[in-house]
Amino acid sequence: MRLHLRFLFRSALLAGCFLAAGFIPAARALTNPTEGEFAAAKKFIEDGDMKGGEAAFSKLLEQHPDNPSLLYGRAWARIHQGKLQEAIDDLDIAVTQNPKYSDNYMLRAEARMNLSGAAAAAADVNMAVRLAEPGNVEPLMARARLHRYLGKLPEALADYMSVLVISPNEVDARFGRADLQLLLNEPEKAQPTLAILAEEFPQSVAVGQRLIDAEFALQHWDAALKEVEHTAALQPPSAELCRSWGMLLFAKGDFDGAIRRLREALAAEPARNAYPQLMIHLAQRRSGKPAPDLKPAIDGMEDKWPRLIAYFLLGKLKDTEL
């Protein structure tokens, strides 16, 4: 069975301090394995063998109990096997050994997020931010992602802004800031950053999709359509991209093209069918074609406000209950 974990941090960077560095300083004198023993254990993790890595670090911990570097390594291996509580237990000891080492808190936040939800990770992420060495923006990046996940968008935006003060060219922070500006209904602020990122990373579908969203919100139909066509050429269009494509063609008055793309969105993601069905209905009406009754589909929308908007667009607001 494939293990799916939610990660706040970029795994390569987080692993870097453990895989590339020597030993984590401890609060009291502890014995250490030899460099060769440590390298042999972490080689399992470098090769993606988490079970082997766990076994190797466990064997070393029998000889060097409570060593924080070894506990960190075993916790890393355990998290990637879904052994979350066991990883937390290891990191609890590692934190006791060195309460001022920020990466112990960051890794424990990963485990807590996947075990108990995002809120459980907040205290560890905040501690990692406070303890981070000058110039280390990863804890701030992690807190920004956590805030976004929790729906605290202004707080997430503030964290990304802080990252960019320290590291102005940090790509993830630039993209994260623009993404949040879109969510906070500030497309005019997001669009310039996304346009630059699209030039720097022309093969990025994620950047392309958010640039489309920004151009669409600003009613830059031609620019949005150009980016849609570029993004669609990178890989088979997703349901989201087909919806955007259909909406743009609808806005430009190409109702037949809009119907075609919206039907592709329906085929790609039939579970989310109410909104594309509504727009197909409106496109058919605008083009003078027969349009089926959409009341059953609209009534099936779970949220009240989309239903009201749908009935408003259809001129049938009286047909629904407030």
CSV table of C-alpha atoms in Angstrom, one decimal:
chain,number,residue,atom,x,y,z
A,1,MET,CA,0.0,0.0,0.0
A,2,ARG,CA,1.4,3.4,-1.0
A,3,LEU,CA,2.0,5.7,2.0
A,4,HIS,CA,0.6,9.3,1.5
A,5,LEU,CA,2.0,11.9,3.9
A,6,ARG,CA,1.4,15.6,4.0
A,7,PHE,CA,4.7,17.5,4.2
A,8,LEU,CA,5.1,21.1,5.4
A,9,PHE,CA,8.7,21.1,4.4
A,10,ARG,CA,10.7,20.4,1.3
A,11,SER,CA,12.0,17.0,2.0
A,12,ALA,CA,15.3,17.4,0.3
A,13,LEU,CA,16.2,20.4,2.3
A,14,LEU,CA,15.0,19.0,5.6
A,15,ALA,CA,17.0,15.8,5.0
A,16,GLY,CA,20.0,17.9,4.1
A,17,CYS,CA,20.8,18.9,7.6
A,18,PHE,CA,20.7,15.2,8.7
A,19,LEU,CA,22.1,13.5,5.6
A,20,ALA,CA,24.9,16.0,4.9
A,21,ALA,CA,25.8,17.2,8.4
A,22,GLY,CA,27.6,15.5,11.2
A,23,PHE,CA,26.1,15.0,14.6
A,24,ILE,CA,23.5,17.1,16.2
A,25,PRO,CA,24.9,18.8,19.4
A,26,ALA,CA,23.5,17.3,22.6
A,27,ALA,CA,22.7,19.0,25.9
A,28,ARG,CA,24.8,16.5,27.8
A,29,ALA,CA,27.8,14.3,27.0
A,30,LEU,CA,26.8,11.2,25.0
A,31,THR,CA,28.7,8.7,23.1
A,32,ASN,CA,28.7,8.9,19.3
A,33,PRO,CA,29.1,6.3,16.6
A,34,THR,CA,32.0,6.5,14.2
A,35,GLU,CA,31.7,8.5,11.1
A,36,GLY,CA,31.7,5.3,9.1
A,37,GLU,CA,28.9,3.7,11.2
A,38,PHE,CA,26.8,6.9,10.8
A,39,ALA,CA,27.4,7.1,7.1
A,40,ALA,CA,26.4,3.5,6.6
A,41,ALA,CA,23.1,4.0,8.5
A,42,LYS,CA,22.1,7.2,6.6
A,43,LYS,CA,23.0,5.5,3.3
A,44,PHE,CA,19.8,3.5,3.7
A,45,ILE,CA,17.8,6.7,3.8
A,46,GLU,CA,19.7,8.2,0.9
A,47,ASP,CA,18.8,5.1,-1.1
A,48,GLY,CA,15.1,5.3,-0.1
A,49,ASP,CA,15.3,2.2,2.1
A,50,MET,CA,13.4,3.5,5.2
A,51,LYS,CA,13.0,0.1,6.7
A,52,GLY,CA,16.7,-0.6,6.5
A,53,GLY,CA,17.5,2.8,7.8
A,54,GLU,CA,15.3,2.3,10.8
A,55,ALA,CA,17.0,-1.0,11.6
A,56,ALA,CA,20.4,0.5,11.2
A,57,PHE,CA,19.8,3.5,13.4
A,58,SER,CA,18.0,1.3,16.0
A,59,LYS,CA,21.2,-0.9,16.2
A,60,LEU,CA,23.4,2.1,16.7
A,61,LEU,CA,21.0,3.4,19.4
A,62,GLU,CA,21.5,0.2,21.3
A,63,GLN,CA,25.2,1.1,21.6
A,64,HIS,CA,24.7,4.9,21.9
A,65,PRO,CA,21.3,5.5,23.7
A,66,ASP,CA,19.6,8.8,23.4
A,67,ASN,CA,22.0,10.1,20.8
A,68,PRO,CA,20.0,12.9,19.1
A,69,SER,CA,21.5,12.4,15.6
A,70,LEU,CA,20.6,8.8,15.7
A,71,LEU,CA,17.1,9.5,17.0
A,72,TYR,CA,16.6,12.1,14.3
A,73,GLY,CA,17.7,9.6,11.7
A,74,ARG,CA,15.4,6.9,13.0
A,75,ALA,CA,12.5,9.3,13.3
A,76,TRP,CA,13.0,10.3,9.6
A,77,ALA,CA,12.9,6.7,8.6
A,78,ARG,CA,9.8,6.0,10.7
A,79,ILE,CA,7.8,9.0,9.5
A,80,HIS,CA,8.3,7.8,5.9
A,81,GLN,CA,6.9,4.4,6.9
A,82,GLY,CA,3.9,5.9,8.6
A,83,LYS,CA,5.2,5.1,12.1
A,84,LEU,CA,4.2,8.5,13.3
A,85,GLN,CA,3.9,8.0,17.1
A,86,GLU,CA,7.1,6.1,17.3
A,87,ALA,CA,8.8,9.0,15.4
A,88,ILE,CA,7.3,11.5,17.8
A,89,ASP,CA,8.6,9.4,20.8
A,90,ASP,CA,12.2,9.5,19.3
A,91,LEU,CA,12.0,13.3,18.7
A,92,ASP,CA,10.7,13.9,22.2
A,93,ILE,CA,13.9,12.5,23.5
A,94,ALA,CA,16.0,14.4,20.9
A,95,VAL,CA,14.3,17.6,21.9
A,96,THR,CA,15.2,16.9,25.5
A,97,GLN,CA,18.8,16.3,24.6
A,98,ASN,CA,19.0,19.6,22.7
A,99,PRO,CA,16.0,21.9,23.1
A,100,LYS,CA,17.5,24.6,21.0
A,101,TYR,CA,18.0,22.6,17.8
A,102,SER,CA,15.2,23.8,15.4
A,103,ASP,CA,15.2,20.9,13.0
A,104,ASN,CA,14.1,18.5,15.7
A,105,TYR,CA,10.9,20.6,16.1
A,106,MET,CA,10.4,20.8,12.4
A,107,LEU,CA,10.5,17.0,11.9
A,108,ARG,CA,8.3,16.4,14.9
A,109,ALA,CA,5.8,18.9,13.4
A,110,GLU,CA,5.7,16.7,10.3
A,111,ALA,CA,4.8,13.6,12.4
A,112,ARG,CA,2.2,15.5,14.4
A,113,MET,CA,0.6,17.0,11.4
A,114,ASN,CA,0.1,13.6,9.8
A,115,LEU,CA,-1.0,11.9,13.0
A,116,SER,CA,-3.3,14.5,14.5
A,117,GLY,CA,-3.8,17.3,12.0
A,118,ALA,CA,-2.3,20.6,11.2
A,119,ALA,CA,-3.2,22.3,14.4
A,120,ALA,CA,-1.1,19.8,16.4
A,121,ALA,CA,2.0,20.9,14.5
A,122,ALA,CA,1.6,24.6,15.2
A,123,ALA,CA,3.6,24.8,18.5
A,124,ASP,CA,6.6,22.9,17.0
A,125,VAL,CA,6.6,25.1,13.9
A,126,ASN,CA,6.5,28.3,16.0
A,127,MET,CA,9.4,27.0,18.1
A,128,ALA,CA,11.4,26.2,15.0
A,129,VAL,CA,10.8,29.7,13.7
A,130,ARG,CA,12.1,31.2,17.0
A,131,LEU,CA,15.2,28.9,17.1
A,132,ALA,CA,16.1,29.1,13.4
A,133,GLU,CA,19.6,30.3,12.7
A,134,PRO,CA,20.0,33.7,10.8
A,135,GLY,CA,19.3,33.2,7.2
A,136,ASN,CA,17.5,29.9,7.6
A,137,VAL,CA,14.0,30.6,6.0
A,138,GLU,CA,12.7,27.0,6.0
A,139,PRO,CA,10.9,27.3,9.4
A,140,LEU,CA,9.1,30.4,8.2
A,141,MET,CA,8.2,28.7,4.9
A,142,ALA,CA,6.9,25.8,6.9
A,143,ARG,CA,4.7,28.1,9.0
A,144,ALA,CA,3.4,29.8,5.9
A,145,ARG,CA,2.3,26.5,4.5
A,146,LEU,CA,0.8,25.5,7.8
A,147,HIS,CA,-1.1,28.8,8.1
A,148,ARG,CA,-2.4,28.4,4.5
A,149,TYR,CA,-3.5,24.8,5.3
A,150,LEU,CA,-5.4,26.1,8.3
A,151,GLY,CA,-7.1,28.8,6.3
A,152,LYS,CA,-5.1,31.6,8.0
A,153,LEU,CA,-4.3,33.4,4.8
A,154,PRO,CA,-3.2,36.8,6.1
A,155,GLU,CA,-0.8,35.1,8.5
A,156,ALA,CA,0.5,32.9,5.7
A,157,LEU,CA,1.1,35.9,3.5
A,158,ALA,CA,2.9,37.7,6.3
A,159,ASP,CA,5.3,34.7,6.7
A,160,TYR,CA,6.0,34.7,3.0
A,161,MET,CA,6.7,38.4,3.1
A,162,SER,CA,9.2,37.8,6.0
A,163,VAL,CA,10.9,35.1,4.0
A,164,LEU,CA,11.3,37.5,1.0
A,165,VAL,CA,12.9,40.1,3.2
A,166,ILE,CA,15.6,37.6,4.1
A,167,SER,CA,15.8,35.9,0.7
A,168,PRO,CA,14.2,38.0,-2.0
A,169,ASN,CA,14.7,35.3,-4.7
A,170,GLU,CA,13.2,32.4,-2.8
A,171,VAL,CA,11.0,30.9,-5.5
A,172,ASP,CA,8.6,29.0,-3.3
A,173,ALA,CA,8.0,32.2,-1.3
A,174,ARG,CA,7.4,34.3,-4.4
A,175,PHE,CA,4.9,31.7,-5.7
A,176,GLY,CA,3.3,31.3,-2.3
A,177,ARG,CA,2.9,35.1,-1.9
A,178,ALA,CA,1.2,35.4,-5.4
A,179,ASP,CA,-1.0,32.4,-4.7
A,180,LEU,CA,-2.3,34.0,-1.4
A,181,GLN,CA,-2.7,37.4,-3.1
A,182,LEU,CA,-5.1,35.7,-5.5
A,183,LEU,CA,-7.0,34.0,-2.7
A,184,LEU,CA,-7.2,37.3,-0.9
A,185,ASN,CA,-8.7,38.9,-4.1
A,186,GLU,CA,-5.6,40.9,-5.0
A,187,PRO,CA,-4.9,39.7,-8.6
A,188,GLU,CA,-3.3,43.0,-9.5
A,189,LYS,CA,-0.5,42.3,-7.0
A,190,ALA,CA,-0.2,38.6,-7.9
A,191,GLN,CA,0.0,39.0,-11.7
A,192,PRO,CA,3.4,40.7,-12.0
A,193,THR,CA,5.1,38.0,-9.9
A,194,LEU,CA,3.4,35.2,-11.7
A,195,ALA,CA,4.3,36.6,-15.1
A,196,ILE,CA,8.0,36.7,-14.1
A,197,LEU,CA,7.8,33.2,-12.7
A,198,ALA,CA,6.2,32.0,-15.9
A,199,GLU,CA,9.2,33.4,-17.8
A,200,GLU,CA,11.6,31.8,-15.4
A,201,PHE,CA,9.8,28.4,-15.3
A,202,PRO,CA,8.0,28.0,-18.6
A,203,GLN,CA,7.5,24.3,-18.0
A,204,SER,CA,5.6,24.8,-14.7
A,205,VAL,CA,2.0,23.9,-14.9
A,206,ALA,CA,1.3,25.2,-11.4
A,207,VAL,CA,2.7,28.6,-12.3
A,208,GLY,CA,0.8,28.7,-15.6
A,209,GLN,CA,-2.5,27.8,-13.9
A,210,ARG,CA,-2.2,30.6,-11.3
A,211,LEU,CA,-1.2,33.1,-14.0
A,212,ILE,CA,-4.3,32.1,-15.9
A,213,ASP,CA,-6.3,32.7,-12.8
A,214,ALA,CA,-4.8,36.2,-12.3
A,215,GLU,CA,-5.2,37.2,-15.9
A,216,PHE,CA,-8.8,36.0,-15.8
A,217,ALA,CA,-9.6,37.9,-12.6
A,218,LEU,CA,-8.2,41.1,-14.3
A,219,GLN,CA,-10.3,40.4,-17.4
A,220,HIS,CA,-7.2,40.1,-19.5
A,221,TRP,CA,-8.9,37.6,-21.8
A,222,ASP,CA,-6.3,37.4,-24.5
A,223,ALA,CA,-3.3,37.1,-22.1
A,224,ALA,CA,-5.2,34.4,-20.2
A,225,LEU,CA,-6.1,32.4,-23.3
A,226,LYS,CA,-2.5,32.6,-24.5
A,227,GLU,CA,-1.3,31.1,-21.2
A,228,VAL,CA,-4.0,28.5,-21.3
A,229,GLU,CA,-2.8,27.3,-24.7
A,230,HIS,CA,0.8,27.3,-23.5
A,231,THR,CA,0.0,25.3,-20.3
A,232,ALA,CA,-2.2,22.8,-22.2
A,233,ALA,CA,0.8,22.1,-24.5
A,234,LEU,CA,2.9,21.0,-21.5
A,235,GLN,CA,0.7,18.0,-20.6
A,236,PRO,CA,-2.8,16.6,-21.1
A,237,PRO,CA,-5.1,19.4,-19.8
A,238,SER,CA,-6.5,18.9,-16.3
A,239,ALA,CA,-10.1,19.4,-15.3
A,240,GLU,CA,-9.2,22.7,-13.7
A,241,LEU,CA,-7.4,23.9,-16.9
A,242,CYS,CA,-10.4,22.8,-19.1
A,243,ARG,CA,-12.7,24.7,-16.8
A,244,SER,CA,-10.6,27.8,-17.1
A,245,TRP,CA,-10.3,27.4,-20.9
A,246,GLY,CA,-14.1,27.0,-21.2
A,247,MET,CA,-14.7,30.1,-19.0
A,248,LEU,CA,-12.3,32.2,-21.1
A,249,LEU,CA,-13.9,31.1,-24.4
A,250,PHE,CA,-17.3,31.9,-22.9
A,251,ALA,CA,-16.1,35.4,-21.9
A,252,LYS,CA,-14.8,35.9,-25.5
A,253,GLY,CA,-18.2,34.8,-26.9
A,254,ASP,CA,-17.0,31.5,-28.4
A,255,PHE,CA,-19.8,29.5,-27.0
A,256,ASP,CA,-19.2,26.4,-29.1
A,257,GLY,CA,-15.6,26.3,-28.0
A,258,ALA,CA,-16.6,26.9,-24.4
A,259,ILE,CA,-19.1,24.0,-24.5
A,260,ARG,CA,-16.4,21.7,-25.9
A,261,ARG,CA,-13.8,22.5,-23.2
A,262,LEU,CA,-16.3,22.4,-20.4
A,263,ARG,CA,-17.4,19.0,-21.5
A,264,GLU,CA,-13.8,17.9,-21.3
A,265,ALA,CA,-13.7,19.2,-17.7
A,266,LEU,CA,-16.8,17.1,-17.0
A,267,ALA,CA,-15.2,14.0,-18.5
A,268,ALA,CA,-12.0,14.5,-16.5
A,269,GLU,CA,-13.6,15.1,-13.2
A,270,PRO,CA,-17.2,14.0,-13.2
A,271,ALA,CA,-17.6,14.4,-9.4
A,272,ARG,CA,-17.3,18.2,-9.7
A,273,ASN,CA,-19.9,18.6,-12.4
A,274,ALA,CA,-22.4,21.2,-11.3
A,275,TYR,CA,-20.4,24.3,-12.2
A,276,PRO,CA,-19.3,23.1,-15.7
A,277,GLN,CA,-22.9,21.9,-16.3
A,278,LEU,CA,-24.2,25.4,-15.4
A,279,MET,CA,-21.8,27.1,-17.8
A,280,ILE,CA,-22.6,24.7,-20.6
A,281,HIS,CA,-26.3,25.4,-20.0
A,282,LEU,CA,-25.6,29.2,-20.2
A,283,ALA,CA,-23.4,28.8,-23.3
A,284,GLN,CA,-26.1,26.8,-25.0
A,285,ARG,CA,-28.7,29.4,-24.2
A,286,ARG,CA,-26.4,32.2,-25.4
A,287,SER,CA,-25.8,30.4,-28.7
A,288,GLY,CA,-29.5,29.7,-29.2
A,289,LYS,CA,-29.3,25.9,-28.7
A,290,PRO,CA,-31.7,23.9,-26.6
A,291,ALA,CA,-30.5,23.8,-23.0
A,292,PRO,CA,-31.7,21.1,-20.5
A,293,ASP,CA,-33.2,21.9,-17.1
A,294,LEU,CA,-30.3,22.3,-14.6
A,295,LYS,CA,-32.4,22.6,-11.4
A,296,PRO,CA,-31.6,19.0,-10.2
A,297,ALA,CA,-27.9,19.6,-10.7
A,298,ILE,CA,-27.9,23.0,-9.0
A,299,ASP,CA,-30.0,21.7,-6.1
A,300,GLY,CA,-27.3,19.0,-5.6
A,301,MET,CA,-24.7,21.7,-4.8
A,302,GLU,CA,-23.7,21.2,-1.2
A,303,ASP,CA,-23.1,24.9,-0.4
A,304,LYS,CA,-25.9,27.5,-0.3
A,305,TRP,CA,-24.1,30.4,-2.0
A,306,PRO,CA,-23.1,28.6,-5.2
A,307,ARG,CA,-26.7,27.5,-5.5
A,308,LEU,CA,-27.9,31.1,-5.2
A,309,ILE,CA,-25.3,32.3,-7.7
A,310,ALA,CA,-26.3,29.6,-10.1
A,311,TYR,CA,-30.0,30.5,-9.9
A,312,PHE,CA,-29.2,34.2,-10.2
A,313,LEU,CA,-27.2,33.5,-13.4
A,314,LEU,CA,-30.2,31.5,-14.7
A,315,GLY,CA,-32.6,34.3,-13.8
A,316,LYS,CA,-34.4,31.9,-11.4
A,317,LEU,CA,-33.5,33.1,-8.0
A,318,LYS,CA,-37.1,32.7,-6.9
A,319,ASP,CA,-36.8,29.0,-7.4
A,320,THR,CA,-34.5,28.5,-4.5
A,321,GLU,CA,-34.8,29.0,-0.8
A,322,LEU,CA,-32.7,31.6,1.1
